[in-house]
PDB file of C-alpha atoms in Angstrom:
ATOM      1  CA  MET A  59      17.602 -28.477 -26.024  1.00  0.00           C
ATOM      2  CA  THR A  60      21.246 -29.484 -26.183  1.00  0.00           C
ATOM      3  CA  PHE A  61      24.511 -27.536 -26.205  1.00  0.00           C
ATOM      4  CA  GLU A  62      27.560 -27.984 -28.370  1.00  0.00           C
ATOM      5  CA  ALA A  63      30.882 -28.201 -26.527  1.00  0.00           C
ATOM      6  CA  ARG A  64      33.910 -27.578 -28.741  1.00  0.00           C
ATOM      7  CA  PRO A  65      37.372 -28.659 -27.575  1.00  0.00           C
ATOM      8  CA  ILE A  66      39.748 -25.801 -26.789  1.00  0.00           C
ATOM      9  CA  GLY A  67      42.652 -28.272 -26.849  1.00  0.00           C
ATOM     10  CA  HIS A  68      43.722 -31.641 -25.493  1.00  0.00           C
ATOM     11  CA  VAL A  69      45.857 -33.309 -22.841  1.00  0.00           C
ATOM     12  CA  GLU A  70      49.337 -34.545 -23.759  1.00  0.00           C
ATOM     13  CA  SER A  71      50.449 -37.053 -21.136  1.00  0.00           C
ATOM     14  CA  ALA A  72      52.580 -40.137 -20.564  1.00  0.00           C
ATOM     15  CA  LEU A  73      49.346 -41.732 -19.271  1.00  0.00           C
ATOM     16  CA  VAL A  74      48.029 -43.576 -22.301  1.00  0.00           C
ATOM     17  CA  ASP A  75      46.194 -46.531 -20.793  1.00  0.00           C
ATOM     18  CA  ARG A  76      43.019 -45.845 -18.852  1.00  0.00           C
ATOM     19  CA  ALA A  77      43.797 -48.819 -16.592  1.00  0.00           C
ATOM     20  CA  ASP A  78      46.931 -47.003 -15.393  1.00  0.00           C
ATOM     21  CA  ALA A  79      45.172 -43.687 -14.688  1.00  0.00           C
ATOM     22  CA  PRO A  80      44.825 -42.847 -11.011  1.00  0.00           C
ATOM     23  CA  LYS A  81      41.302 -42.021  -9.833  1.00  0.00           C
ATOM     24  CA  GLN A  82      42.411 -38.691  -8.373  1.00  0.00           C
ATOM     25  CA  ALA A  83      45.363 -36.390  -8.970  1.00  0.00           C
ATOM     26  CA  ASP A  84      46.859 -36.975  -5.515  1.00  0.00           C
ATOM     27  CA  GLU A  85      47.198 -40.701  -6.209  1.00  0.00           C
ATOM     28  CA  GLY A  86      50.324 -40.514  -8.368  1.00  0.00           C
ATOM     29  CA  ALA A  87      49.145 -38.634 -11.462  1.00  0.00           C
ATOM     30  CA  PRO A  88      52.002 -37.382 -13.654  1.00  0.00           C
ATOM     31  CA  ASP A  89      52.606 -33.879 -14.897  1.00  0.00           C
ATOM     32  CA  ALA A  90      51.131 -33.203 -18.348  1.00  0.00           C
ATOM     33  CA  TRP A  91      50.753 -30.572 -21.058  1.00  0.00           C
ATOM     34  CA  LEU A  92      47.568 -28.800 -22.059  1.00  0.00           C
ATOM     35  CA  VAL A  93      47.893 -28.271 -25.817  1.00  0.00           C
ATOM     36  CA  LEU A  94      45.533 -25.396 -26.616  1.00  0.00           C
ATOM     37  CA  ASP A  95      44.177 -24.236 -29.956  1.00  0.00           C
ATOM     38  CA  PRO A  96      46.524 -21.412 -31.071  1.00  0.00           C
ATOM     39  CA  ALA A  97      43.473 -19.449 -32.249  1.00  0.00           C
ATOM     40  CA  LEU A  98      42.522 -19.117 -28.559  1.00  0.00           C
ATOM     41  CA  ALA A  99      45.905 -17.692 -27.507  1.00  0.00           C
ATOM     42  CA  PRO A 100      44.411 -14.394 -26.202  1.00  0.00           C
ATOM     43  CA  ALA A 101      42.212 -16.370 -23.772  1.00  0.00           C
ATOM     44  CA  ALA A 102      45.319 -18.085 -22.348  1.00  0.00           C
ATOM     45  CA  ALA A 103      47.629 -15.052 -22.417  1.00  0.00           C
ATOM     46  CA  ASP A 104      47.510 -14.404 -18.651  1.00  0.00           C
ATOM     47  CA  ILE A 105      48.191 -17.967 -17.495  1.00  0.00           C
ATOM     48  CA  ALA A 106      51.447 -17.847 -15.534  1.00  0.00           C
ATOM     49  CA  VAL A 107      53.732 -20.229 -13.677  1.00  0.00           C
ATOM     50  CA  GLY A 108      52.320 -20.956 -10.231  1.00  0.00           C
ATOM     51  CA  ASP A 109      48.691 -20.284 -11.168  1.00  0.00           C
ATOM     52  CA  GLU A 110      46.134 -22.776  -9.886  1.00  0.00           C
ATOM     53  CA  LEU A 111      43.607 -23.652 -12.589  1.00  0.00           C
ATOM     54  CA  VAL A 112      40.588 -25.885 -12.948  1.00  0.00           C
ATOM     55  CA  VAL A 113      40.878 -27.934 -16.140  1.00  0.00           C
ATOM     56  CA  VAL A 114      37.483 -28.996 -17.509  1.00  0.00           C
ATOM     57  CA  THR A 115      37.726 -32.067 -19.736  1.00  0.00           C
ATOM     58  CA  TRP A 116      35.188 -34.016 -21.779  1.00  0.00           C
ATOM     59  CA  LEU A 117      35.749 -37.716 -21.066  1.00  0.00           C
ATOM     60  CA  HIS A 118      34.636 -38.725 -24.539  1.00  0.00           C
ATOM     61  CA  ASP A 119      35.014 -42.490 -24.061  1.00  0.00           C
ATOM     62  CA  ALA A 120      32.758 -42.616 -20.996  1.00  0.00           C
ATOM     63  CA  ASP A 121      29.456 -44.511 -21.023  1.00  0.00           C
ATOM     64  CA  ARG A 122      26.781 -41.810 -20.841  1.00  0.00           C
ATOM     65  CA  SER A 123      23.954 -44.264 -20.126  1.00  0.00           C
ATOM     66  CA  VAL A 124      25.310 -45.243 -16.691  1.00  0.00           C
ATOM     67  CA  LEU A 125      23.386 -43.799 -13.712  1.00  0.00           C
ATOM     68  CA  VAL A 126      24.702 -45.993 -10.870  1.00  0.00           C
ATOM     69  CA  VAL A 127      28.282 -47.244 -10.272  1.00  0.00           C
ATOM     70  CA  HIS A 128      30.426 -49.017  -7.734  1.00  0.00           C
ATOM     71  CA  PRO A 129      32.641 -46.110  -6.604  1.00  0.00           C
ATOM     72  CA  ARG A 130      36.252 -46.376  -7.800  1.00  0.00           C
ATOM     73  CA  GLY A 131      35.237 -49.391  -9.907  1.00  0.00           C
ATOM     74  CA  ASP A 132      35.461 -51.494  -6.734  1.00  0.00           C
ATOM     75  CA  PRO A 133      32.600 -54.023  -6.457  1.00  0.00           C
ATOM     76  CA  SER A 134      32.977 -54.095  -2.662  1.00  0.00           C
ATOM     77  CA  TRP A 135      31.562 -50.544  -2.556  1.00  0.00           C
ATOM     78  CA  PRO A 136      27.766 -50.298  -2.612  1.00  0.00           C
ATOM     79  CA  PRO A 137      26.178 -49.136  -5.879  1.00  0.00           C
ATOM     80  CA  THR A 138      25.973 -45.328  -5.820  1.00  0.00           C
ATOM     81  CA  GLY A 139      24.195 -42.785  -7.996  1.00  0.00           C
ATOM     82  CA  VAL A 140      26.794 -41.184 -10.279  1.00  0.00           C
ATOM     83  CA  PHE A 141      25.929 -37.628  -9.146  1.00  0.00           C
ATOM     84  CA  SER A 142      27.365 -38.546  -5.714  1.00  0.00           C
ATOM     85  CA  THR A 143      30.636 -39.796  -7.282  1.00  0.00           C
ATOM     86  CA  ARG A 144      33.493 -38.633  -9.505  1.00  0.00           C
ATOM     87  CA  SER A 145      33.006 -41.534 -11.950  1.00  0.00           C
ATOM     88  CA  PRO A 146      33.629 -40.615 -15.617  1.00  0.00           C
ATOM     89  CA  ALA A 147      30.476 -42.576 -16.496  1.00  0.00           C
ATOM     90  CA  ARG A 148      27.570 -40.107 -16.242  1.00  0.00           C
ATOM     91  CA  PRO A 149      25.063 -38.381 -18.552  1.00  0.00           C
ATOM     92  CA  ASN A 150      27.523 -35.584 -19.454  1.00  0.00           C
ATOM     93  CA  PRO A 151      31.089 -36.878 -18.985  1.00  0.00           C
ATOM     94  CA  VAL A 152      32.644 -33.656 -17.696  1.00  0.00           C
ATOM     95  CA  GLY A 153      35.934 -34.073 -15.801  1.00  0.00           C
ATOM     96  CA  LEU A 154      37.230 -31.488 -13.309  1.00  0.00           C
ATOM     97  CA  HIS A 155      40.930 -31.352 -12.426  1.00  0.00           C
ATOM     98  CA  THR A 156      42.665 -28.771 -10.248  1.00  0.00           C
ATOM     99  CA  VAL A 157      46.272 -28.261 -11.361  1.00  0.00           C
ATOM    100  CA  ARG A 158      49.170 -25.884 -10.842  1.00  0.00           C
ATOM    101  CA  VAL A 159      50.983 -24.343 -13.814  1.00  0.00           C
ATOM    102  CA  LEU A 160      54.638 -25.420 -14.020  1.00  0.00           C
ATOM    103  CA  GLY A 161      55.537 -23.630 -17.230  1.00  0.00           C
ATOM    104  CA  ARG A 162      54.361 -22.708 -20.685  1.00  0.00           C
ATOM    105  CA  ASP A 163      55.521 -22.551 -24.261  1.00  0.00           C
ATOM    106  CA  GLY A 164      53.055 -20.385 -26.176  1.00  0.00           C
ATOM    107  CA  THR A 165      49.699 -22.145 -26.059  1.00  0.00           C
ATOM    108  CA  ARG A 166      51.230 -25.326 -24.572  1.00  0.00           C
ATOM    109  CA  ILE A 167      50.707 -25.175 -20.798  1.00  0.00           C
ATOM    110  CA  HIS A 168      52.718 -27.487 -18.525  1.00  0.00           C
ATOM    111  CA  VAL A 169      50.797 -28.539 -15.406  1.00  0.00           C
ATOM    112  CA  ASP A 170      51.378 -30.778 -12.403  1.00  0.00           C
ATOM    113  CA  ALA A 171      49.467 -33.905 -11.371  1.00  0.00           C
ATOM    114  CA  LEU A 172      46.718 -34.533 -13.940  1.00  0.00           C
ATOM    115  CA  GLU A 173      44.869 -37.856 -13.923  1.00  0.00           C
ATOM    116  CA  ALA A 174      43.453 -37.507 -17.487  1.00  0.00           C
ATOM    117  CA  ILE A 175      44.927 -39.743 -20.189  1.00  0.00           C
ATOM    118  CA  ASP A 176      46.751 -38.614 -23.324  1.00  0.00           C
ATOM    119  CA  GLY A 177      44.397 -37.168 -25.916  1.00  0.00           C
ATOM    120  CA  THR A 178      41.596 -36.235 -23.520  1.00  0.00           C
ATOM    121  CA  PRO A 179      39.724 -33.214 -24.935  1.00  0.00           C
ATOM    122  CA  VAL A 180      39.836 -30.031 -22.837  1.00  0.00           C
ATOM    123  CA  ILE A 181      36.753 -27.793 -23.002  1.00  0.00           C
ATOM    124  CA  ASP A 182      37.556 -25.052 -20.470  1.00  0.00           C
ATOM    125  CA  LEU A 183      40.163 -23.592 -18.123  1.00  0.00           C
ATOM    126  CA  LYS A 184      39.306 -21.381 -15.149  1.00  0.00           C
ATOM    127  CA  ARG A 185      40.999 -19.669 -12.267  1.00  0.00           C
ATOM    128  CA  ALA A 186      40.633 -21.924  -9.213  1.00  0.00           C
ATOM    129  CA  LEU A 187      38.772 -20.329  -6.322  1.00  0.00           C
ATOM    130  CA  ALA A 188      39.926 -20.501  -2.724  1.00  0.00           C
ATOM    131  CA  PRO A 189      37.897 -22.993  -0.671  1.00  0.00           C
ATOM    132  CA  ARG A 190      34.692 -21.541   0.729  1.00  0.00           C
ATOM    133  CA  PRO A 191      35.276 -19.689   3.992  1.00  0.00           C
ATOM    134  CA  GLU A 192      33.818 -22.384   6.250  1.00  0.00           C
ATOM    135  CA  GLU A 193      36.343 -24.866   4.842  1.00  0.00           C
ATOM    136  CA  ARG A 194      39.480 -22.770   5.169  1.00  0.00           C
TER     137      ARG A 194
ATOM    138  CA  MET B 207      34.902 -32.805 -33.335  1.00  0.00           C
ATOM    139  CA  THR B 208      32.282 -31.458 -30.972  1.00  0.00           C
ATOM    140  CA  PHE B 209      30.355 -32.947 -28.063  1.00  0.00           C
ATOM    141  CA  GLU B 210      26.682 -32.712 -27.214  1.00  0.00           C
ATOM    142  CA  ALA B 211      25.857 -31.642 -23.655  1.00  0.00           C
ATOM    143  CA  ARG B 212      22.300 -32.471 -22.598  1.00  0.00           C
ATOM    144  CA  PRO B 213      20.772 -30.721 -19.587  1.00  0.00           C
ATOM    145  CA  ILE B 214      20.137 -32.974 -16.592  1.00  0.00           C
ATOM    146  CA  GLY B 215      17.925 -30.281 -15.075  1.00  0.00           C
ATOM    147  CA  HIS B 216      17.823 -26.576 -14.295  1.00  0.00           C
ATOM    148  CA  VAL B 217      18.226 -24.054 -11.492  1.00  0.00           C
ATOM    149  CA  GLU B 218      15.134 -22.698  -9.767  1.00  0.00           C
ATOM    150  CA  SER B 219      16.076 -19.495  -7.961  1.00  0.00           C
ATOM    151  CA  ALA B 220      14.755 -16.140  -6.787  1.00  0.00           C
ATOM    152  CA  LEU B 221      17.639 -14.642  -8.816  1.00  0.00           C
ATOM    153  CA  VAL B 222      16.009 -13.792 -12.109  1.00  0.00           C
ATOM    154  CA  ASP B 223      17.984 -10.782 -13.305  1.00  0.00           C
ATOM    155  CA  ARG B 224      21.591 -11.330 -14.324  1.00  0.00           C
ATOM    156  CA  ALA B 225      22.435  -7.817 -13.082  1.00  0.00           C
ATOM    157  CA  ASP B 226      21.487  -8.897  -9.545  1.00  0.00           C
ATOM    158  CA  ALA B 227      23.551 -12.113  -9.613  1.00  0.00           C
ATOM    159  CA  PRO B 228      26.629 -12.062  -7.396  1.00  0.00           C
ATOM    160  CA  LYS B 229      29.899 -12.991  -9.100  1.00  0.00           C
ATOM    161  CA  GLN B 230      30.628 -15.696  -6.536  1.00  0.00           C
ATOM    162  CA  ALA B 231      28.528 -17.702  -4.128  1.00  0.00           C
ATOM    163  CA  ASP B 232      30.055 -16.096  -1.024  1.00  0.00           C
ATOM    164  CA  GLU B 233      28.908 -12.644  -2.141  1.00  0.00           C
ATOM    165  CA  GLY B 234      25.288 -12.975  -1.090  1.00  0.00           C
ATOM    166  CA  ALA B 235      23.976 -15.707  -3.390  1.00  0.00           C
ATOM    167  CA  PRO B 236      20.608 -17.111  -2.290  1.00  0.00           C
ATOM    168  CA  ASP B 237      19.701 -20.722  -1.716  1.00  0.00           C
ATOM    169  CA  ALA B 238      18.151 -22.396  -4.759  1.00  0.00           C
ATOM    170  CA  TRP B 239      16.676 -25.650  -6.060  1.00  0.00           C
ATOM    171  CA  LEU B 240      18.208 -27.984  -8.603  1.00  0.00           C
ATOM    172  CA  VAL B 241      15.260 -29.401 -10.533  1.00  0.00           C
ATOM    173  CA  LEU B 242      16.528 -32.634 -12.060  1.00  0.00           C
ATOM    174  CA  ASP B 243      15.050 -34.763 -14.838  1.00  0.00           C
ATOM    175  CA  PRO B 244      13.015 -37.470 -13.035  1.00  0.00           C
ATOM    176  CA  ALA B 245      14.364 -40.014 -15.552  1.00  0.00           C
ATOM    177  CA  LEU B 246      17.776 -39.514 -13.915  1.00  0.00           C
ATOM    178  CA  ALA B 247      16.506 -40.218 -10.370  1.00  0.00           C
ATOM    179  CA  PRO B 248      18.850 -43.229  -9.866  1.00  0.00           C
ATOM    180  CA  ALA B 249      21.877 -40.988 -10.517  1.00  0.00           C
ATOM    181  CA  ALA B 250      20.711 -38.616  -7.754  1.00  0.00           C
ATOM    182  CA  ALA B 251      19.502 -41.269  -5.304  1.00  0.00           C
ATOM    183  CA  ASP B 252      22.464 -40.967  -2.916  1.00  0.00           C
ATOM    184  CA  ILE B 253      22.472 -37.176  -2.598  1.00  0.00           C
ATOM    185  CA  ALA B 254      21.829 -36.420   1.077  1.00  0.00           C
ATOM    186  CA  VAL B 255      21.462 -33.392   3.326  1.00  0.00           C
ATOM    187  CA  GLY B 256      24.883 -32.003   4.209  1.00  0.00           C
ATOM    188  CA  ASP B 257      26.625 -33.303   1.075  1.00  0.00           C
ATOM    189  CA  GLU B 258      28.944 -30.894  -0.675  1.00  0.00           C
ATOM    190  CA  LEU B 259      28.485 -31.022  -4.449  1.00  0.00           C
ATOM    191  CA  VAL B 260      29.940 -29.322  -7.498  1.00  0.00           C
ATOM    192  CA  VAL B 261      27.123 -28.124  -9.746  1.00  0.00           C
ATOM    193  CA  VAL B 262      28.195 -27.842 -13.392  1.00  0.00           C
ATOM    194  CA  THR B 263      26.010 -25.419 -15.339  1.00  0.00           C
ATOM    195  CA  TRP B 264      25.917 -24.363 -18.982  1.00  0.00           C
ATOM    196  CA  LEU B 265      25.654 -20.563 -19.061  1.00  0.00           C
ATOM    197  CA  HIS B 266      23.673 -20.596 -22.272  1.00  0.00           C
ATOM    198  CA  ASP B 267      23.331 -16.833 -22.646  1.00  0.00           C
ATOM    199  CA  ALA B 268      27.091 -16.201 -22.484  1.00  0.00           C
ATOM    200  CA  ASP B 269      28.996 -14.761 -25.453  1.00  0.00           C
ATOM    201  CA  ARG B 270      31.195 -17.621 -26.656  1.00  0.00           C
ATOM    202  CA  SER B 271      33.287 -15.422 -28.943  1.00  0.00           C
ATOM    203  CA  VAL B 272      34.857 -13.452 -26.063  1.00  0.00           C
ATOM    204  CA  LEU B 273      38.516 -14.308 -25.310  1.00  0.00           C
ATOM    205  CA  VAL B 274      39.501 -11.319 -23.123  1.00  0.00           C
ATOM    206  CA  VAL B 275      37.455  -9.575 -20.393  1.00  0.00           C
ATOM    207  CA  HIS B 276      37.741  -6.999 -17.667  1.00  0.00           C
ATOM    208  CA  PRO B 277      37.490  -9.255 -14.603  1.00  0.00           C
ATOM    209  CA  ARG B 278      34.216  -8.899 -12.676  1.00  0.00           C
ATOM    210  CA  GLY B 279      32.940  -6.668 -15.489  1.00  0.00           C
ATOM    211  CA  ASP B 280      34.894  -3.809 -13.898  1.00  0.00           C
ATOM    212  CA  PRO B 281      36.662  -1.617 -16.489  1.00  0.00           C
ATOM    213  CA  SER B 282      39.241  -0.562 -13.897  1.00  0.00           C
ATOM    214  CA  TRP B 283      40.693  -4.107 -14.021  1.00  0.00           C
ATOM    215  CA  PRO B 284      43.159  -4.764 -16.835  1.00  0.00           C
ATOM    216  CA  PRO B 285      41.897  -6.887 -19.751  1.00  0.00           C
ATOM    217  CA  THR B 286      42.528 -10.539 -18.911  1.00  0.00           C
ATOM    218  CA  GLY B 287      42.359 -13.762 -20.933  1.00  0.00           C
ATOM    219  CA  VAL B 288      39.157 -15.568 -19.993  1.00  0.00           C
ATOM    220  CA  PHE B 289      40.984 -18.790 -19.056  1.00  0.00           C
ATOM    221  CA  SER B 290      42.500 -16.876 -16.094  1.00  0.00           C
ATOM    222  CA  THR B 291      39.061 -15.699 -14.931  1.00  0.00           C
ATOM    223  CA  ARG B 292      35.669 -17.051 -13.859  1.00  0.00           C
ATOM    224  CA  SER B 293      33.820 -14.944 -16.454  1.00  0.00           C
ATOM    225  CA  PRO B 294      30.778 -16.661 -18.015  1.00  0.00           C
ATOM    226  CA  ALA B 295      31.957 -15.366 -21.406  1.00  0.00           C
ATOM    227  CA  ARG B 296      34.335 -18.001 -22.825  1.00  0.00           C
ATOM    228  CA  PRO B 297      34.427 -20.547 -25.672  1.00  0.00           C
ATOM    229  CA  ASN B 298      32.469 -23.178 -23.687  1.00  0.00           C
ATOM    230  CA  PRO B 299      30.353 -21.400 -21.068  1.00  0.00           C
ATOM    231  CA  VAL B 300      30.667 -23.973 -18.297  1.00  0.00           C
ATOM    232  CA  GLY B 301      29.886 -22.718 -14.783  1.00  0.00           C
ATOM    233  CA  LEU B 302      31.205 -24.414 -11.627  1.00  0.00           C
ATOM    234  CA  HIS B 303      29.483 -23.905  -8.289  1.00  0.00           C
ATOM    235  CA  THR B 304      30.268 -25.627  -5.008  1.00  0.00           C
ATOM    236  CA  VAL B 305      27.135 -25.978  -2.869  1.00  0.00           C
ATOM    237  CA  ARG B 306      25.906 -27.778   0.206  1.00  0.00           C
ATOM    238  CA  VAL B 307      22.681 -29.790   0.129  1.00  0.00           C
ATOM    239  CA  LEU B 308      20.012 -28.373   2.466  1.00  0.00           C
ATOM    240  CA  GLY B 309      17.229 -30.805   1.633  1.00  0.00           C
ATOM    241  CA  ARG B 310      15.504 -32.679  -1.136  1.00  0.00           C
ATOM    242  CA  ASP B 311      12.097 -33.599  -2.415  1.00  0.00           C
ATOM    243  CA  GLY B 312      12.527 -36.459  -4.886  1.00  0.00           C
ATOM    244  CA  THR B 313      14.603 -35.137  -7.769  1.00  0.00           C
ATOM    245  CA  ARG B 314      14.340 -31.534  -6.520  1.00  0.00           C
ATOM    246  CA  ILE B 315      17.526 -30.789  -4.556  1.00  0.00           C
ATOM    247  CA  HIS B 316      17.646 -27.757  -2.235  1.00  0.00           C
ATOM    248  CA  VAL B 317      21.121 -26.188  -2.035  1.00  0.00           C
ATOM    249  CA  ASP B 318      22.716 -23.225  -0.322  1.00  0.00           C
ATOM    250  CA  ALA B 319      24.379 -20.180  -1.899  1.00  0.00           C
ATOM    251  CA  LEU B 320      24.186 -20.545  -5.699  1.00  0.00           C
ATOM    252  CA  GLU B 321      24.995 -17.575  -7.906  1.00  0.00           C
ATOM    253  CA  ALA B 322      23.309 -18.964 -11.067  1.00  0.00           C
ATOM    254  CA  ILE B 323      20.076 -17.319 -12.194  1.00  0.00           C
ATOM    255  CA  ASP B 324      16.672 -18.961 -12.466  1.00  0.00           C
ATOM    256  CA  GLY B 325      16.423 -21.298 -15.454  1.00  0.00           C
ATOM    257  CA  THR B 326      20.171 -21.924 -15.844  1.00  0.00           C
ATOM    258  CA  PRO B 327      20.687 -25.407 -17.353  1.00  0.00           C
ATOM    259  CA  VAL B 328      22.540 -27.913 -15.166  1.00  0.00           C
ATOM    260  CA  ILE B 329      24.691 -30.471 -17.022  1.00  0.00           C
ATOM    261  CA  ASP B 330      26.374 -32.371 -14.165  1.00  0.00           C
ATOM    262  CA  LEU B 331      26.609 -32.879 -10.408  1.00  0.00           C
ATOM    263  CA  LYS B 332      29.639 -34.358  -8.675  1.00  0.00           C
ATOM    264  CA  ARG B 333      30.860 -35.067  -5.205  1.00  0.00           C
ATOM    265  CA  ALA B 334      33.144 -32.185  -4.145  1.00  0.00           C
ATOM    266  CA  LEU B 335      36.706 -33.215  -3.365  1.00  0.00           C
ATOM    267  CA  ALA B 336      38.619 -32.025  -0.328  1.00  0.00           C
ATOM    268  CA  PRO B 337      41.216 -29.369  -1.174  1.00  0.00           C
ATOM    269  CA  ARG B 338      44.519 -30.800  -2.365  1.00  0.00           C
ATOM    270  CA  PRO B 339      46.812 -31.735   0.518  1.00  0.00           C
ATOM    271  CA  GLU B 340      49.139 -28.735   0.180  1.00  0.00           C
ATOM    272  CA  GLU B 341      46.167 -26.419   0.599  1.00  0.00           C
ATOM    273  CA  ARG B 342      44.576 -28.033   3.623  1.00  0.00           C
TER     274      ARG B 342
END
C-alpha cells in the first residue's frame, strides 16, 4: 500500500544551493514565495497577510534509504535514528515549515523565513495551531 | 510529477469511528500506539519516554477533491479554503499531530492524546521544534 502525493505548488526562493540552506528557519532563512497551482485557488482563497501556516514540502532530493544520521550533518554528534531528528533524509522526505504570510498576489503567497531551497515541491498548507496548553 | 509515500506504520487506537474522533488532540483524544515497521527500527531507536514528536499521517479516507469546507464540519462557519484549515479533506491528506511519548515496546511507541483513528497510516515521525522565538 502506497499513497500518491501530488505537488500543489513549489517554493520560489533566493536559496538555490542546498549547502547554503539553514537547518531551521530561525537560523537566517530568507523570505520566499509559495507558487501554487492556479487550479487550487479556491483552497488558498482565505490565506491572508499575518496568517501563520504550516508549509508541508516533499524534499524530493533526499536519500530515502537513510535510517540513522549525525544530527545537523555534524559528525561530532552521535548517530541518531532519523525519526528523532529533522533530517531531510528519511523514508518519506516530508518537510514541515512554520511561516507567516507577508503578502499575496493571486495564488503566489509571500512568506517569511523559509529554509527550503528554490524549486522544492509543496504538498500541503495548513493553519498553524497554537502550542499545546502545557507549552504555552 | 508525483511522489510515492510509503507507510512507516499505523495508529493503534481505541478510536475506531471517525464520528467519535475529536478535531484536535486537546479535545479529549485518547492515548494510542504507533505500530512501526520493524524493518525501520534503527530510525526509531532514539525515541525515548518524554520526547515530543510530530506524527505525520496520511488520512487515506479523505476526499482529495475538496477545496473549500465549513471548518470543523459545522455549517454555521463560513466556507473556507482548505489551506486555511486543518480539515482532512484536501488535495494531499496529510495529518500533523504533536504527541508526547509515554512508553515503548520495541517498535511500538505509546503516545498521549492522538486524534487519529485506529488503522490510520503513519508516514513520518520527527522531533518537535520549540515554538518560534516570537511566540515563546
